[in-house]
């Protein structure tokens, strides 16, 4: 049971860090029947409240770009000199000779691209949390079944056993109490993890819902460490952000240069003199000259910013390669260990426990030997649960390092497309 307690310590931080999610949205729908990990990921990416909010912000960026482009539209002017009974009305329009309006629109496009990259980061984070919560529910559901079966078996055999000494009876009771405590702990963990999962999915996970084995999750075929690094250098959100920041800084430099050009403000309209009973037209032009010292300092600032971004890119690529290498090695290690359990240790454990139980039925071994075997069975199974959780955690960390989903069939996600 020590392995179980270690598992509890390992997952408690995750549970409490994410516990608030169950209160963050109304859960009107329920998940019933059998829920598989890919279904859970798909539901979260479509319905998670945090992602829905992020997508809404991304859509709002379009309106901001349009509003920015409309800043220099013509506007109506009206001037009244009531003393002399002279009224002037017409239109006024600003003309930016350096075309900074076009550059501002371009800046808006880069800012939206940055938001898209940030949304991709949020998607990976949500997927990682779904995997963790889903795995936690599955493991504890399986642990409950294992402990219930083991408790029932030991209790039944204890009642039928003869000539057990007081010491052995005490040892049996200790083991039964330990199993009961583990059973209660597992039930609590299931409920807490289901609340976290429900918050991520945007749907309540009912008590009757069984979860499919998260072991189905695996990296797409053909993705070696070198290939993952190559993908990350193109598609990882941090890389995209760096690219966009560089392009944004270069565009800001263009804007600073465009501000060297004067701003021309033209107005025209009609003038009515009710005192003299006549009307006429007026035309005016104002020229706003740039303050060249300010624009020069702006260019110098953007030049320094561009240099910093380029230096940061080299550090980013170096850290990225190291992070992916470490995450990939850990993923491969945990995958191999999990396969060893599934292909060798668990089948061997099942075979041996079956032989031991039969020998006990044939009175070839004592009840205490049977009890030791059952305790060993629990330890091996709990070690497998540890290996499964470590594997899922390593998979999530590898996805985070690469910056894209690595599952064989990633669910489709509605991300607003660029329309400029």
XYZ file of C-alpha atoms in Angstrom:
420
model
C 0.000 0.000 0.000
C 3.028 2.303 0.287
C 3.097 2.616 -3.510
C -0.503 3.796 -3.394
C 0.295 6.468 -0.836
C 3.210 7.648 -2.954
C 0.816 7.928 -5.880
C -1.529 10.004 -3.735
C 1.257 12.427 -2.864
C 2.169 12.628 -6.528
C -1.307 13.552 -7.750
C -2.627 15.694 -4.911
C -0.873 18.837 -6.147
C -2.421 18.394 -9.586
C -5.889 17.884 -8.104
C -5.856 20.912 -5.833
C -4.194 23.176 -8.414
C -7.045 22.454 -10.818
C -9.903 21.941 -8.345
C -11.329 25.427 -8.980
C -12.247 24.447 -12.545
C -15.366 22.625 -11.386
C -16.820 25.979 -10.302
C -15.781 27.990 -13.358
C -18.674 27.072 -15.638
C -22.222 25.694 -15.549
C -22.241 21.973 -16.281
C -25.555 21.341 -17.981
C -24.604 18.241 -19.961
C -23.444 14.889 -18.645
C -20.984 12.336 -19.920
C -22.308 8.807 -19.424
C -21.342 5.302 -20.556
C -17.697 4.815 -21.516
C -15.518 7.857 -22.123
C -12.271 7.452 -24.061
C -9.320 9.773 -23.788
C -9.533 11.066 -27.352
C -13.218 11.867 -26.804
C -12.321 13.741 -23.622
C -9.626 15.758 -25.393
C -11.996 16.572 -28.267
C -14.733 17.701 -25.868
C -12.328 19.881 -23.886
C -10.880 21.579 -26.974
C -14.391 22.413 -28.183
C -16.165 23.253 -24.924
C -13.555 24.314 -22.371
C -14.598 27.767 -21.028
C -11.025 29.093 -21.031
C -10.517 28.179 -24.695
C -13.912 29.591 -25.677
C -12.942 32.896 -24.062
C -9.552 32.887 -25.818
C -11.223 32.235 -29.191
C -13.637 35.094 -28.528
C -10.714 37.417 -27.857
C -9.112 36.306 -31.097
C -12.285 37.103 -33.052
C -12.460 40.511 -31.368
C -8.989 41.258 -32.764
C -10.536 41.472 -36.254
C -12.820 44.283 -35.131
C -9.901 46.093 -33.514
C -7.965 45.978 -36.803
C -10.968 47.384 -38.706
C -11.435 50.123 -36.121
C -7.759 51.050 -36.409
C -8.082 51.320 -40.191
C -11.073 53.644 -39.866
C -9.358 56.188 -37.632
C -8.719 58.591 -40.510
C -12.173 58.534 -42.102
C -13.606 61.984 -43.001
C -15.814 63.639 -40.387
C -18.426 66.377 -40.395
C -17.514 69.823 -39.048
C -19.856 72.657 -37.987
C -18.983 76.144 -36.723
C -21.481 78.831 -35.722
C -20.815 82.488 -34.976
C -24.189 83.407 -33.529
C -23.214 87.047 -32.973
C -22.534 87.693 -36.658
C -25.024 85.031 -37.761
C -22.392 83.185 -39.792
C -22.542 79.383 -40.018
C -19.956 77.064 -41.527
C -20.358 73.347 -42.121
C -18.499 70.802 -44.234
C -16.090 67.845 -44.139
C -12.563 67.436 -42.836
C -10.134 64.684 -43.885
C -6.616 63.849 -42.734
C -4.079 62.535 -45.246
C -1.038 60.632 -43.957
C 1.572 61.092 -46.634
C 3.820 58.382 -45.176
C 0.948 55.837 -45.233
C 1.254 54.935 -41.544
C -2.386 53.784 -41.584
C -1.398 50.833 -43.797
C 1.451 50.047 -41.421
C -0.855 50.247 -38.384
C -3.143 47.723 -40.049
C -0.130 45.488 -40.643
C 0.770 45.806 -36.955
C -2.754 44.740 -36.063
C -2.340 41.652 -38.223
C 0.894 40.723 -36.429
C -0.759 41.225 -33.055
C -3.549 38.892 -34.085
C -1.014 36.291 -35.206
C 0.570 36.543 -31.759
C -2.815 35.880 -30.172
C -3.238 32.827 -32.378
C 0.105 31.486 -31.161
C -0.919 32.156 -27.572
C -4.176 30.284 -28.191
C -2.174 27.280 -29.396
C -0.270 27.365 -26.098
C -3.566 27.318 -24.189
C -4.782 24.382 -26.268
C -1.710 22.317 -25.387
C -2.098 23.260 -21.712
C -5.749 22.176 -21.672
C -4.919 18.923 -23.457
C -2.190 18.216 -20.902
C -4.555 18.815 -17.987
C -7.210 16.597 -19.565
C -4.686 13.777 -19.946
C -3.608 14.114 -16.302
C -7.146 14.264 -14.898
C -8.385 11.464 -17.158
C -5.463 9.224 -16.200
C -5.994 9.970 -12.520
C -9.667 8.971 -12.728
C -8.887 5.807 -14.686
C -6.093 4.652 -12.376
C -8.154 5.150 -9.239
C -11.190 3.454 -10.782
C -9.018 0.460 -11.603
C -7.468 0.593 -8.136
C -10.935 0.497 -6.558
C -11.824 -2.654 -8.517
C -8.522 -4.266 -7.575
C -8.836 -3.458 -3.879
C -12.482 -4.531 -3.674
C -11.728 -7.898 -5.294
C -8.663 -8.453 -3.121
C -10.478 -7.480 0.095
C -13.394 -9.769 -0.716
C -11.070 -12.677 -1.523
C -8.896 -12.321 1.616
C -11.924 -11.821 3.858
C -13.624 -14.928 2.495
C -10.508 -17.061 2.814
C -9.852 -15.737 6.330
C -13.283 -16.806 7.494
C -12.696 -20.299 6.124
C -9.139 -20.600 7.394
C -8.489 -22.805 10.431
C -5.865 -22.739 13.187
C -4.781 -19.116 12.600
C -2.749 -17.881 15.560
C -3.575 -14.597 17.251
C -0.502 -13.022 15.691
C -1.513 -14.111 12.203
C -5.082 -12.967 12.760
C -3.750 -9.540 13.741
C -1.574 -9.398 10.627
C -4.575 -10.278 8.453
C -6.707 -7.592 10.110
C -3.942 -5.073 9.580
C -3.806 -5.886 5.888
C -7.592 -5.718 5.542
C -7.691 -2.325 7.242
C -4.888 -1.118 5.005
C -6.873 -2.215 1.949
C -10.014 -0.485 3.244
C -8.083 2.734 3.814
C -6.634 2.550 0.314
C -10.124 1.907 -1.044
C -11.561 4.998 0.634
C -8.640 7.128 -0.518
C -9.071 5.940 -4.108
C -12.799 6.777 -4.050
C -12.030 10.299 -2.857
C -9.378 10.718 -5.564
C -11.848 9.594 -8.237
C -14.424 12.162 -7.169
C -11.911 15.006 -7.044
C -10.371 14.088 -10.395
C -13.831 13.805 -11.984
C -14.647 17.337 -10.841
C -11.437 18.590 -12.426
C -12.177 16.650 -15.623
C -15.732 18.015 -15.731
C -14.422 21.571 -15.455
C -12.052 20.955 -18.349
C -14.668 19.259 -20.541
C -17.445 21.728 -19.782
C -19.628 18.679 -19.002
C -20.386 16.775 -15.839
C -18.875 13.281 -15.644
C -21.546 11.079 -14.046
C -20.824 8.453 -11.387
C -21.687 5.699 -13.857
C -19.120 6.850 -16.400
C -16.267 4.414 -16.982
C -13.076 5.628 -18.596
C -11.230 3.788 -21.324
C -7.589 2.937 -20.826
C -5.516 6.088 -21.536
C -2.796 3.756 -22.767
C -4.322 4.258 -26.234
C -2.453 7.550 -26.408
C 0.797 7.435 -28.341
C 2.963 9.606 -30.544
C 2.306 9.507 -34.277
C 4.418 7.010 -36.164
C 7.686 8.242 -37.650
C 8.234 11.120 -35.235
C 11.832 10.683 -34.143
C 13.604 13.077 -31.787
C 15.224 14.858 -34.734
C 11.879 15.161 -36.526
C 10.222 16.567 -33.405
C 12.947 19.204 -33.079
C 12.487 20.116 -36.741
C 8.715 20.476 -36.239
C 9.145 22.530 -33.075
C 11.521 24.980 -34.796
C 8.667 25.785 -37.184
C 5.451 25.258 -35.267
C 6.077 25.689 -31.547
C 4.063 28.701 -30.351
C 7.115 30.255 -28.698
C 8.941 30.133 -32.049
C 5.940 31.632 -33.823
C 5.723 34.321 -31.152
C 9.384 35.130 -31.646
C 8.872 35.381 -35.420
C 5.842 37.619 -34.950
C 7.640 39.806 -32.406
C 10.494 40.280 -34.861
C 8.128 41.141 -37.708
C 6.166 43.422 -35.376
C 9.332 45.252 -34.307
C 10.358 45.651 -37.954
C 6.891 46.993 -38.766
C 7.085 49.453 -35.870
C 10.351 50.661 -37.358
C 8.526 51.247 -40.645
C 5.887 53.214 -38.742
C 8.521 55.377 -37.083
C 10.048 56.118 -40.498
C 6.593 56.862 -41.916
C 6.118 59.470 -39.209
C 8.895 61.504 -40.870
C 6.261 62.516 -43.409
C 3.907 65.411 -42.634
C 0.205 64.987 -41.857
C -2.076 67.018 -44.158
C -5.524 67.971 -42.881
C -7.893 69.347 -45.523
C -11.370 70.744 -44.976
C -14.028 72.139 -47.277
C -17.638 73.166 -47.039
C -20.218 75.938 -47.200
C -20.419 79.242 -45.345
C -23.774 80.972 -44.842
C -24.060 84.608 -43.701
C -27.652 85.273 -42.624
C -26.819 88.923 -41.800
C -25.653 89.676 -45.339
C -27.987 87.050 -46.819
C -25.318 85.364 -48.917
C -23.504 82.008 -49.051
C -20.134 80.784 -50.221
C -17.575 78.018 -50.045
C -14.434 77.618 -47.999
C -11.351 75.400 -48.418
C -8.565 74.988 -45.889
C -5.329 72.991 -45.587
C -3.267 72.430 -42.446
C 0.104 70.694 -42.482
C 1.366 69.069 -39.283
C 5.145 68.730 -39.436
C 6.898 65.848 -37.633
C 9.118 66.354 -34.616
C 12.164 64.679 -36.124
C 13.969 64.097 -32.831
C 11.125 61.937 -31.508
C 10.908 59.817 -34.668
C 14.680 59.279 -34.641
C 14.572 58.024 -31.056
C 11.695 55.713 -31.967
C 13.763 54.161 -34.768
C 16.731 53.678 -32.437
C 14.461 51.987 -29.885
C 13.030 49.583 -32.482
C 16.546 48.780 -33.745
C 17.561 47.753 -30.222
C 14.371 45.742 -29.864
C 15.068 43.869 -33.128
C 18.595 43.063 -31.952
C 17.294 41.723 -28.617
C 14.701 39.534 -30.345
C 17.333 38.020 -32.627
C 19.584 37.232 -29.656
C 16.637 35.743 -27.814
C 15.906 33.512 -30.831
C 19.317 31.824 -30.557
C 18.793 31.129 -26.852
C 15.233 29.928 -27.533
C 16.368 27.427 -30.179
C 19.153 26.093 -27.955
C 16.796 25.580 -25.000
C 14.142 24.084 -27.252
C 16.496 21.399 -28.570
C 17.601 20.517 -25.052
C 14.044 20.431 -23.712
C 12.792 18.175 -26.512
C 15.775 15.837 -26.194
C 15.182 15.386 -22.452
C 11.406 15.030 -22.838
C 11.789 12.501 -25.662
C 14.254 10.375 -23.715
C 11.922 10.345 -20.719
C 8.962 9.473 -22.937
C 10.855 6.559 -24.486
C 11.963 5.330 -21.055
C 8.457 5.435 -19.578
C 6.983 3.844 -22.709
C 9.456 0.971 -22.560
C 8.861 0.468 -18.843
C 5.091 0.414 -19.386
C 5.468 -2.126 -22.194
C 7.597 -4.318 -19.923
C 4.825 -4.332 -17.355
C 2.125 -5.073 -19.922
C 4.086 -7.701 -21.859
C 5.949 -9.409 -19.022
C 5.391 -8.419 -15.385
C 1.585 -8.281 -15.301
C 1.023 -11.548 -17.217
C 3.618 -13.245 -15.000
C 1.924 -11.847 -11.894
C -1.489 -13.125 -13.035
C -0.030 -16.535 -13.814
C 1.715 -16.838 -10.449
C -1.242 -15.620 -8.393
C -3.445 -18.164 -10.136
C -0.966 -20.957 -9.302
C -0.640 -19.772 -5.688
C -4.394 -19.666 -5.158
C -4.737 -23.147 -6.577
C -1.995 -24.436 -4.299
C -3.783 -22.904 -1.338
C -6.992 -24.647 -2.377
C -5.002 -27.890 -2.519
C -3.601 -27.159 0.982
C -0.037 -27.034 -0.348
C 0.690 -23.596 1.153
C -0.502 -21.766 4.288
C -2.963 -18.934 4.517
C -0.156 -16.543 5.489
C 1.765 -17.451 2.328
C -1.393 -16.687 0.376
C -1.671 -13.334 2.157
C 1.923 -12.463 1.264
C 1.200 -13.313 -2.357
C -1.874 -11.063 -2.404
C 0.157 -8.195 -0.927
C 2.809 -8.697 -3.617
C 0.103 -8.672 -6.247
C -1.120 -5.276 -4.995
C 2.406 -3.849 -4.991
C 3.066 -4.981 -8.561
C -0.258 -3.607 -9.769
C 0.324 -0.289 -7.999
C 3.769 -0.093 -9.578
C 2.067 -0.540 -12.931
C -0.298 2.318 -12.116
C 2.754 4.457 -11.288
C 4.298 3.508 -14.626
C 1.088 4.383 -16.483
C 0.835 7.779 -14.796
C 4.526 8.479 -15.509
C 4.022 7.555 -19.158
C 1.027 9.866 -19.590
C 2.915 12.637 -17.795
C 5.951 12.144 -20.054
C 3.698 12.233 -23.127
C 2.177 15.530 -21.976
C 5.612 17.006 -21.301
C 6.796 15.977 -24.755
C 3.769 17.665 -26.345
C 4.476 20.792 -24.344
C 8.122 20.758 -25.413
C 7.251 20.392 -29.113
C 4.294 22.768 -28.900
C 1.780 20.774 -30.946
C -0.503 17.815 -30.348
C 1.297 14.528 -31.008
C -1.643 12.148 -30.775
C -2.346 9.953 -33.763
C -5.741 11.560 -34.374
C -5.945 15.065 -32.983
C -9.530 16.322 -32.640
C -10.523 19.154 -34.931
C -10.521 22.532 -33.183
C -12.355 25.622 -34.377
C -9.746 28.381 -34.471
C -10.762 31.559 -36.319
C -8.895 31.874 -39.589
C -6.963 34.941 -40.594
C -9.034 37.000 -43.006
C -6.678 39.724 -44.094
